[in-house]
Amino acid sequence: MSTHAPARPSYAAVLRLPYARRTFTAALTARLSYGTVSIAVMLSVTRATGSYAASGALMSLFGATSVFLMPVRGALIDRYGPRRALGPMALVYGALLTLLAVLTWRPGAPVALLAAVAALAGACTPPLGPTMRALWAELAPDRHVLQRAYSLDGVAEELLFVSGPVLVGILTGFAPPAAGIVLSAVLIVGGTGVFVASPVMPGPRPAARGKRLGTVSGLLAPAAVALGVGLTLSGVDLLTMAYAAAHAYDTDLVPWVLGALSAGSVLGGLANGAVRWLAPARTRLIRFAVALGLVIAVAGLAPNLWVLTAALALAGAFIAPTLTTAYLAADESVSAESRTQAGAWVNMGVNAGSSTGALTTGLLIGRLPLGVCFLVAGSTALLSAVAAGAGRLPRPRRG
């Protein structure tokens, strides 16, 4: 149940919050690095080693240390404050990326050394998304404005991940792929430097100093749904490719089909932020996850690629709302001293799902009918919604 919000709060009103535009722009500049770094590292390592296997293994190491240590890095930011923790993380991360670029600038780099540098870089990845969302919770005067802010943040992040590979593609047209890694380092160091210098950046949280890292309660539901969404979506790319091949379509059409998924997510995110929801965040989270899972589950029944495109666009309309609501539910579950860490757990969930879902889907394709593979992919989001609904509802934090 919902009712449309009045003229205010609006997205423009969100950006008129004190120092919001300056701070958000700096955060997005730094976060653009996440849209450029993966493709740049993959291209650079493949060129330097001549091995796709080495590139895949190195990317797995980079992704694993980045994803699974994210709650620890988030807890450090909550404990010591972004200025004292996030700045040094960005500097070390940028330095390691620069070293990786130097090592891969020309062919012949030792794989073991590349793997060590990549793993260390992943371990130092600054959790800029969770930090920005925690700051939105500080800036927004009420939950309706915060919902708008989170929706705007999610849509902007979606656009960054779409535009990042395009930017690297343009750069590699006249420079070695390692130049894309250098660009990623410059973006994150420069953007983070401006971000942490914002006058509204909070300092250390004294009340959090006595807490053990990683003990944030009440996050099972949003983290479980984020994991399920990541598992579902990471398999869609392969399933769409397999669908096109099985139905004799040109696989060059696949990026356009997946573009419909992203476009749906952007529109869904904007629409979600424009509605004044009356249902609690936990309830909306479950409903959005169920809707996403159902659409993906039946998408494999599409009679042609155009119907599949429409189905994926509809599925996309639930992606940003689901993830935005997961972050809202996580924020409501914890005290202000643990906001960054709470967001990091949700972020870890979706990224961990994304890292493993493609592998699982790849093993299923060819062993099961394609329609069943879509059903399995959609079922992961449905199961995550069941898990979220089965957990005990935590008392929302006020403020």
Short mmCIF file of C-alpha atoms in Angstrom, two decimals:
data_model
loop_
_atom_site.label_atom_id
_atom_site.label_comp_id
_atom_site.label_asym_id
_atom_site.label_seq_id
_atom_site.Cartn_x
_atom_site.Cartn_y
_atom_site.Cartn_z
CA MET A 1 0.00 0.00 0.00
CA SER A 2 1.39 3.39 -0.92
CA THR A 3 0.50 6.92 -1.78
CA HIS A 4 2.37 9.30 -4.00
CA ALA A 5 4.63 11.72 -2.20
CA PRO A 6 3.92 15.43 -2.38
CA ALA A 7 6.04 17.78 -4.45
CA ARG A 8 8.62 17.74 -1.66
CA PRO A 9 10.72 15.79 -0.88
CA SER A 10 11.95 15.40 -4.45
CA TYR A 11 15.23 14.30 -6.00
CA ALA A 12 16.13 17.97 -6.40
CA ALA A 13 15.39 18.46 -2.70
CA VAL A 14 17.78 15.62 -1.87
CA LEU A 15 20.58 17.38 -3.76
CA ARG A 16 19.78 20.62 -1.93
CA LEU A 17 20.61 19.06 1.42
CA PRO A 18 23.66 20.79 2.98
CA TYR A 19 26.78 19.93 0.96
CA ALA A 20 24.97 16.95 -0.62
CA ARG A 21 25.72 17.84 -4.25
CA ARG A 22 29.42 18.41 -3.67
CA THR A 23 29.82 15.31 -1.51
CA PHE A 24 27.76 13.02 -3.77
CA THR A 25 29.63 14.17 -6.89
CA ALA A 26 32.97 13.38 -5.25
CA ALA A 27 31.70 9.97 -4.14
CA LEU A 28 30.43 9.16 -7.63
CA THR A 29 33.74 10.20 -9.17
CA ALA A 30 35.56 7.79 -6.88
CA ARG A 31 32.95 5.04 -7.41
CA LEU A 32 33.34 5.30 -11.18
CA SER A 33 36.60 3.47 -10.53
CA TYR A 34 34.56 0.36 -9.68
CA GLY A 35 33.00 0.51 -13.13
CA THR A 36 36.38 0.75 -14.87
CA VAL A 37 38.74 -1.37 -12.80
CA SER A 38 37.43 -4.90 -13.44
CA ILE A 39 37.46 -4.73 -17.23
CA ALA A 40 40.79 -2.87 -17.17
CA VAL A 41 42.44 -5.48 -14.94
CA MET A 42 41.03 -8.35 -17.01
CA LEU A 43 42.28 -6.87 -20.30
CA SER A 44 45.67 -5.93 -18.85
CA VAL A 45 46.38 -9.29 -17.23
CA THR A 46 45.26 -11.20 -20.31
CA ARG A 47 47.60 -9.09 -22.46
CA ALA A 48 50.50 -9.35 -20.02
CA THR A 49 50.28 -13.11 -19.44
CA GLY A 50 48.67 -14.33 -22.65
CA SER A 51 46.46 -16.58 -20.54
CA TYR A 52 42.72 -16.33 -19.99
CA ALA A 53 43.04 -18.87 -17.18
CA ALA A 54 45.53 -16.64 -15.35
CA SER A 55 43.30 -13.63 -15.91
CA GLY A 56 40.27 -15.46 -14.55
CA ALA A 57 42.14 -16.71 -11.48
CA LEU A 58 43.54 -13.28 -10.74
CA MET A 59 40.12 -11.64 -11.11
CA SER A 60 38.71 -14.21 -8.69
CA LEU A 61 41.36 -13.34 -6.12
CA PHE A 62 40.78 -9.62 -6.57
CA GLY A 63 37.02 -10.05 -6.26
CA ALA A 64 37.17 -12.41 -3.28
CA THR A 65 39.37 -10.21 -1.10
CA SER A 66 37.37 -7.14 -2.10
CA VAL A 67 33.96 -8.67 -1.38
CA PHE A 68 34.49 -10.81 1.70
CA LEU A 69 36.56 -8.27 3.64
CA MET A 70 34.09 -5.46 2.99
CA PRO A 71 32.33 -5.70 6.39
CA VAL A 72 35.69 -5.45 8.14
CA ARG A 73 36.59 -2.32 6.19
CA GLY A 74 33.13 -0.91 6.89
CA ALA A 75 33.58 -1.53 10.61
CA LEU A 76 36.91 0.30 10.54
CA ILE A 77 35.23 3.33 8.98
CA ASP A 78 32.47 3.28 11.59
CA ARG A 79 35.05 3.03 14.35
CA TYR A 80 37.66 5.57 13.22
CA GLY A 81 35.63 7.80 10.89
CA PRO A 82 35.91 8.16 7.10
CA ARG A 83 38.68 10.77 7.24
CA ARG A 84 41.00 8.57 9.26
CA ALA A 85 40.11 5.22 7.65
CA LEU A 86 38.75 5.79 4.14
CA GLY A 87 41.51 8.16 3.00
CA PRO A 88 44.40 5.79 3.79
CA MET A 89 42.48 2.86 2.24
CA ALA A 90 42.10 4.81 -1.00
CA LEU A 91 45.78 5.79 -1.05
CA VAL A 92 47.01 2.22 -0.49
CA TYR A 93 44.46 0.84 -2.97
CA GLY A 94 45.47 3.43 -5.57
CA ALA A 95 49.16 2.67 -5.06
CA LEU A 96 48.57 -1.07 -5.51
CA LEU A 97 46.52 -0.46 -8.66
CA THR A 98 49.32 1.71 -10.03
CA LEU A 99 51.83 -1.06 -9.28
CA LEU A 100 49.58 -3.55 -11.05
CA ALA A 101 49.41 -1.21 -14.06
CA VAL A 102 53.21 -0.94 -14.16
CA LEU A 103 53.58 -4.73 -14.00
CA THR A 104 51.06 -5.32 -16.80
CA TRP A 105 52.07 -2.43 -19.07
CA ARG A 106 54.14 -4.86 -21.16
CA PRO A 107 53.86 -8.64 -21.64
CA GLY A 108 55.88 -11.05 -19.55
CA ALA A 109 54.82 -10.22 -16.01
CA PRO A 110 55.11 -13.09 -13.47
CA VAL A 111 51.65 -14.41 -12.67
CA ALA A 112 52.38 -15.06 -8.98
CA LEU A 113 53.44 -11.43 -8.44
CA LEU A 114 50.36 -10.14 -10.27
CA ALA A 115 48.13 -12.36 -8.16
CA ALA A 116 49.69 -11.14 -4.91
CA VAL A 117 49.29 -7.46 -5.88
CA ALA A 118 45.71 -8.00 -7.07
CA ALA A 119 44.74 -9.81 -3.86
CA LEU A 120 46.23 -7.04 -1.72
CA ALA A 121 44.49 -4.37 -3.78
CA GLY A 122 41.16 -6.13 -3.35
CA ALA A 123 41.69 -6.30 0.40
CA CYS A 124 42.12 -2.51 0.53
CA THR A 125 39.16 -1.57 -1.71
CA PRO A 126 37.47 1.45 -0.06
CA PRO A 127 33.77 0.78 0.68
CA LEU A 128 32.60 4.06 -0.85
CA GLY A 129 29.04 2.94 -1.52
CA PRO A 130 28.30 1.94 2.09
CA THR A 131 30.04 5.09 3.34
CA MET A 132 27.96 7.35 1.10
CA ARG A 133 24.76 5.60 2.11
CA ALA A 134 25.66 5.99 5.78
CA LEU A 135 26.23 9.69 5.11
CA TRP A 136 22.84 9.98 3.38
CA ALA A 137 21.32 8.65 6.61
CA GLU A 138 23.08 11.46 8.48
CA LEU A 139 21.97 14.15 6.03
CA ALA A 140 18.36 13.14 5.34
CA PRO A 141 15.90 14.71 7.78
CA ASP A 142 13.37 11.84 7.62
CA ARG A 143 12.89 8.35 6.18
CA HIS A 144 11.04 9.56 3.07
CA VAL A 145 13.92 11.82 2.10
CA LEU A 146 16.35 9.00 2.86
CA GLN A 147 14.38 6.68 0.57
CA ARG A 148 14.73 9.25 -2.21
CA ALA A 149 18.44 9.62 -1.51
CA TYR A 150 19.03 5.85 -1.58
CA SER A 151 17.07 5.53 -4.82
CA LEU A 152 19.10 8.31 -6.42
CA ASP A 153 22.29 6.67 -5.17
CA GLY A 154 21.30 3.27 -6.58
CA VAL A 155 20.36 4.65 -9.99
CA ALA A 156 23.60 6.63 -10.20
CA GLU A 157 25.60 3.52 -9.30
CA GLU A 158 23.81 1.54 -12.02
CA LEU A 159 24.79 4.17 -14.58
CA LEU A 160 28.41 4.13 -13.38
CA PHE A 161 28.72 0.39 -13.93
CA VAL A 162 27.25 0.77 -17.43
CA SER A 163 29.47 3.70 -18.42
CA GLY A 164 32.72 2.44 -16.85
CA PRO A 165 33.47 -0.30 -19.41
CA VAL A 166 32.61 2.11 -22.22
CA LEU A 167 35.15 4.58 -20.85
CA VAL A 168 37.82 1.87 -20.70
CA GLY A 169 36.95 0.82 -24.26
CA ILE A 170 37.52 4.37 -25.49
CA LEU A 171 40.80 4.64 -23.58
CA THR A 172 42.18 1.35 -24.88
CA GLY A 173 41.58 2.58 -28.42
CA PHE A 174 44.77 4.63 -28.16
CA ALA A 175 46.54 3.36 -24.99
CA PRO A 176 47.51 0.00 -23.46
CA PRO A 177 44.83 -1.67 -21.29
CA ALA A 178 46.95 -0.92 -18.21
CA ALA A 179 46.09 2.75 -18.73
CA GLY A 180 42.58 1.80 -17.62
CA ILE A 181 44.01 0.62 -14.28
CA VAL A 182 45.84 3.93 -13.89
CA LEU A 183 42.60 5.77 -14.63
CA SER A 184 40.85 3.70 -11.94
CA ALA A 185 43.55 4.62 -9.42
CA VAL A 186 43.34 8.33 -10.25
CA LEU A 187 39.53 8.33 -10.00
CA ILE A 188 39.41 6.67 -6.61
CA VAL A 189 42.26 8.58 -4.99
CA GLY A 190 41.13 11.96 -6.30
CA GLY A 191 37.42 11.39 -5.72
CA THR A 192 37.93 9.97 -2.23
CA GLY A 193 40.18 12.88 -1.28
CA VAL A 194 37.43 15.38 -2.10
CA PHE A 195 34.78 13.13 -0.55
CA VAL A 196 36.42 12.82 2.88
CA ALA A 197 37.13 16.56 2.91
CA SER A 198 33.39 17.31 2.92
CA PRO A 199 32.34 19.43 5.92
CA VAL A 200 29.49 17.02 6.66
CA MET A 201 31.73 13.97 6.91
CA PRO A 202 31.26 12.45 10.40
CA GLY A 203 34.15 11.75 12.70
CA PRO A 204 34.91 8.62 14.78
CA ARG A 205 32.07 6.98 16.68
CA PRO A 206 33.20 6.66 20.33
CA ALA A 207 30.30 4.35 21.19
CA ALA A 208 31.46 1.88 18.55
CA ARG A 209 34.99 1.53 19.90
CA GLY A 210 34.12 -1.19 22.35
CA LYS A 211 32.29 -3.33 19.83
CA ARG A 212 33.87 -6.29 18.14
CA LEU A 213 34.17 -5.94 14.38
CA GLY A 214 31.58 -7.82 12.36
CA THR A 215 28.92 -8.11 15.06
CA VAL A 216 26.08 -6.17 13.50
CA SER A 217 22.72 -7.72 14.37
CA GLY A 218 19.45 -7.63 12.50
CA LEU A 219 20.97 -7.88 9.03
CA LEU A 220 19.92 -11.40 8.07
CA ALA A 221 16.93 -10.35 5.97
CA PRO A 222 18.55 -7.61 3.85
CA ALA A 223 21.81 -9.54 3.46
CA ALA A 224 19.96 -12.72 2.46
CA VAL A 225 17.88 -10.90 -0.14
CA ALA A 226 20.96 -9.12 -1.49
CA LEU A 227 22.69 -12.50 -1.83
CA GLY A 228 19.67 -13.96 -3.63
CA VAL A 229 19.43 -11.00 -6.00
CA GLY A 230 23.14 -11.26 -6.80
CA LEU A 231 22.81 -14.98 -7.51
CA THR A 232 19.79 -14.39 -9.74
CA LEU A 233 21.18 -11.52 -11.78
CA SER A 234 24.67 -12.91 -12.30
CA GLY A 235 23.18 -15.85 -14.19
CA VAL A 236 20.98 -13.72 -16.44
CA ASP A 237 23.88 -12.67 -18.70
CA LEU A 238 24.79 -16.28 -19.50
CA LEU A 239 21.15 -17.34 -19.79
CA THR A 240 20.43 -14.56 -22.27
CA MET A 241 23.45 -15.55 -24.33
CA ALA A 242 22.37 -19.19 -24.25
CA TYR A 243 18.81 -18.23 -25.22
CA ALA A 244 20.03 -16.22 -28.21
CA ALA A 245 22.25 -19.08 -29.39
CA ALA A 246 19.55 -21.72 -28.88
CA HIS A 247 17.04 -19.70 -30.92
CA ALA A 248 19.54 -18.81 -33.68
CA TYR A 249 19.68 -15.08 -32.93
CA ASP A 250 22.78 -12.97 -33.54
CA THR A 251 24.65 -12.86 -30.21
CA ASP A 252 25.54 -9.22 -30.97
CA LEU A 253 21.97 -8.49 -29.87
CA VAL A 254 22.63 -9.76 -26.34
CA PRO A 255 24.14 -6.48 -24.99
CA TRP A 256 21.00 -4.67 -26.13
CA VAL A 257 18.79 -7.19 -24.37
CA LEU A 258 20.80 -6.80 -21.18
CA GLY A 259 20.64 -3.05 -21.67
CA ALA A 260 16.87 -3.37 -21.28
CA LEU A 261 17.48 -4.96 -17.87
CA SER A 262 19.63 -1.99 -16.82
CA ALA A 263 17.15 0.52 -18.24
CA GLY A 264 14.35 -1.17 -16.31
CA SER A 265 16.41 -0.96 -13.13
CA VAL A 266 17.02 2.77 -13.59
CA LEU A 267 13.33 3.48 -14.19
CA GLY A 268 12.27 1.22 -11.34
CA GLY A 269 14.71 2.90 -8.98
CA LEU A 270 13.43 6.37 -9.85
CA ALA A 271 9.81 5.25 -9.50
CA ASN A 272 10.52 3.59 -6.15
CA GLY A 273 12.00 6.79 -4.78
CA ALA A 274 9.01 8.82 -5.98
CA VAL A 275 6.46 6.81 -3.97
CA ARG A 276 5.66 7.45 -0.32
CA TRP A 277 5.46 3.86 0.87
CA LEU A 278 3.33 3.01 3.87
CA ALA A 279 4.45 -0.62 4.17
CA PRO A 280 7.61 -1.18 6.28
CA ALA A 281 10.92 -1.57 4.47
CA ARG A 282 11.16 -5.26 5.48
CA THR A 283 7.75 -6.00 3.91
CA ARG A 284 8.60 -4.12 0.70
CA LEU A 285 11.93 -5.91 0.51
CA ILE A 286 10.24 -9.31 0.48
CA ARG A 287 7.65 -8.25 -2.08
CA PHE A 288 10.21 -6.77 -4.46
CA ALA A 289 12.38 -9.90 -4.23
CA VAL A 290 9.38 -12.14 -4.93
CA ALA A 291 8.39 -10.05 -7.96
CA LEU A 292 11.94 -10.11 -9.33
CA GLY A 293 12.25 -13.86 -8.85
CA LEU A 294 8.90 -14.62 -10.47
CA VAL A 295 9.62 -12.58 -13.58
CA ILE A 296 13.06 -14.16 -14.07
CA ALA A 297 11.64 -17.63 -13.40
CA VAL A 298 9.08 -17.37 -16.24
CA ALA A 299 11.32 -15.37 -18.61
CA GLY A 300 12.68 -18.60 -20.10
CA LEU A 301 9.21 -19.32 -21.51
CA ALA A 302 9.49 -16.32 -23.86
CA PRO A 303 8.69 -17.39 -27.45
CA ASN A 304 11.27 -15.02 -28.97
CA LEU A 305 14.07 -12.65 -28.08
CA TRP A 306 11.83 -9.58 -28.14
CA VAL A 307 9.48 -11.01 -25.53
CA LEU A 308 12.52 -12.00 -23.47
CA THR A 309 13.77 -8.40 -23.74
CA ALA A 310 10.44 -7.12 -22.43
CA ALA A 311 10.49 -9.66 -19.60
CA LEU A 312 14.00 -8.63 -18.57
CA ALA A 313 13.04 -4.95 -18.69
CA LEU A 314 10.17 -5.77 -16.32
CA ALA A 315 12.53 -7.74 -14.08
CA GLY A 316 14.91 -4.80 -14.09
CA ALA A 317 12.17 -2.59 -12.69
CA PHE A 318 12.46 -4.55 -9.43
CA ILE A 319 16.28 -4.65 -9.16
CA ALA A 320 17.03 -1.14 -7.91
CA PRO A 321 13.95 -1.07 -5.62
CA THR A 322 14.98 -4.39 -4.07
CA LEU A 323 18.56 -3.33 -3.40
CA THR A 324 17.60 0.18 -2.28
CA THR A 325 15.10 -1.28 0.18
CA ALA A 326 17.70 -3.78 1.40
CA TYR A 327 19.99 -0.89 2.34
CA LEU A 328 17.09 0.92 4.02
CA ALA A 329 16.15 -2.19 6.01
CA ALA A 330 19.78 -2.66 7.04
CA ASP A 331 20.03 0.95 8.16
CA GLU A 332 16.87 0.58 10.25
CA SER A 333 18.28 -2.52 11.93
CA VAL A 334 21.35 -0.94 13.49
CA SER A 335 22.37 2.07 15.51
CA ALA A 336 24.08 5.06 13.91
CA GLU A 337 27.46 3.72 15.09
CA SER A 338 27.25 0.74 12.70
CA ARG A 339 25.68 2.21 9.58
CA THR A 340 28.64 1.77 7.27
CA GLN A 341 29.23 -1.80 8.37
CA ALA A 342 25.53 -2.60 7.93
CA GLY A 343 25.60 -1.34 4.36
CA ALA A 344 28.81 -3.27 3.77
CA TRP A 345 27.10 -6.55 4.74
CA VAL A 346 24.37 -5.94 2.16
CA ASN A 347 26.97 -4.94 -0.40
CA MET A 348 28.93 -8.08 0.35
CA GLY A 349 25.80 -10.16 -0.12
CA VAL A 350 24.98 -8.89 -3.58
CA ASN A 351 28.60 -9.05 -4.74
CA ALA A 352 29.16 -12.52 -3.31
CA GLY A 353 26.03 -13.69 -5.13
CA SER A 354 27.22 -12.07 -8.34
CA SER A 355 30.58 -13.82 -8.03
CA THR A 356 29.15 -17.32 -7.65
CA GLY A 357 25.89 -17.20 -9.58
CA ALA A 358 27.51 -17.08 -13.01
CA LEU A 359 29.61 -20.16 -12.19
CA THR A 360 26.55 -22.09 -11.04
CA THR A 361 24.53 -21.07 -14.08
CA GLY A 362 27.38 -22.03 -16.40
CA LEU A 363 27.38 -25.53 -14.90
CA LEU A 364 23.60 -25.86 -15.33
CA ILE A 365 23.40 -24.68 -18.95
CA GLY A 366 23.57 -27.71 -21.20
CA ARG A 367 22.69 -30.09 -18.38
CA LEU A 368 19.16 -28.80 -17.87
CA PRO A 369 16.59 -27.36 -20.28
CA LEU A 370 17.03 -23.61 -20.67
CA GLY A 371 13.59 -22.89 -19.23
CA VAL A 372 14.52 -24.82 -16.10
CA CYS A 373 17.75 -22.80 -15.82
CA PHE A 374 15.71 -19.57 -15.82
CA LEU A 375 13.44 -21.14 -13.20
CA VAL A 376 16.42 -21.98 -11.00
CA ALA A 377 17.83 -18.46 -11.39
CA GLY A 378 14.53 -16.89 -10.38
CA SER A 379 14.10 -19.32 -7.50
CA THR A 380 17.20 -17.98 -5.74
CA ALA A 381 15.54 -14.58 -5.33
CA LEU A 382 12.32 -16.28 -4.22
CA LEU A 383 14.15 -18.40 -1.65
CA SER A 384 15.94 -15.33 -0.32
CA ALA A 385 12.55 -13.66 0.17
CA VAL A 386 11.34 -16.73 2.08
CA ALA A 387 14.45 -16.62 4.26
CA ALA A 388 13.90 -12.90 4.91
CA GLY A 389 10.27 -13.51 5.81
CA ALA A 390 11.11 -16.39 8.13
CA GLY A 391 13.52 -14.32 10.22
CA ARG A 392 12.34 -12.33 13.19
CA LEU A 393 11.56 -8.73 12.41
CA PRO A 394 13.99 -6.48 14.29
CA ARG A 395 12.77 -3.33 16.01
CA PRO A 396 13.47 -0.44 13.59
CA ARG A 397 15.95 2.17 14.75
CA ARG A 398 14.42 5.61 15.03
CA GLY A 399 16.08 8.71 13.68
#
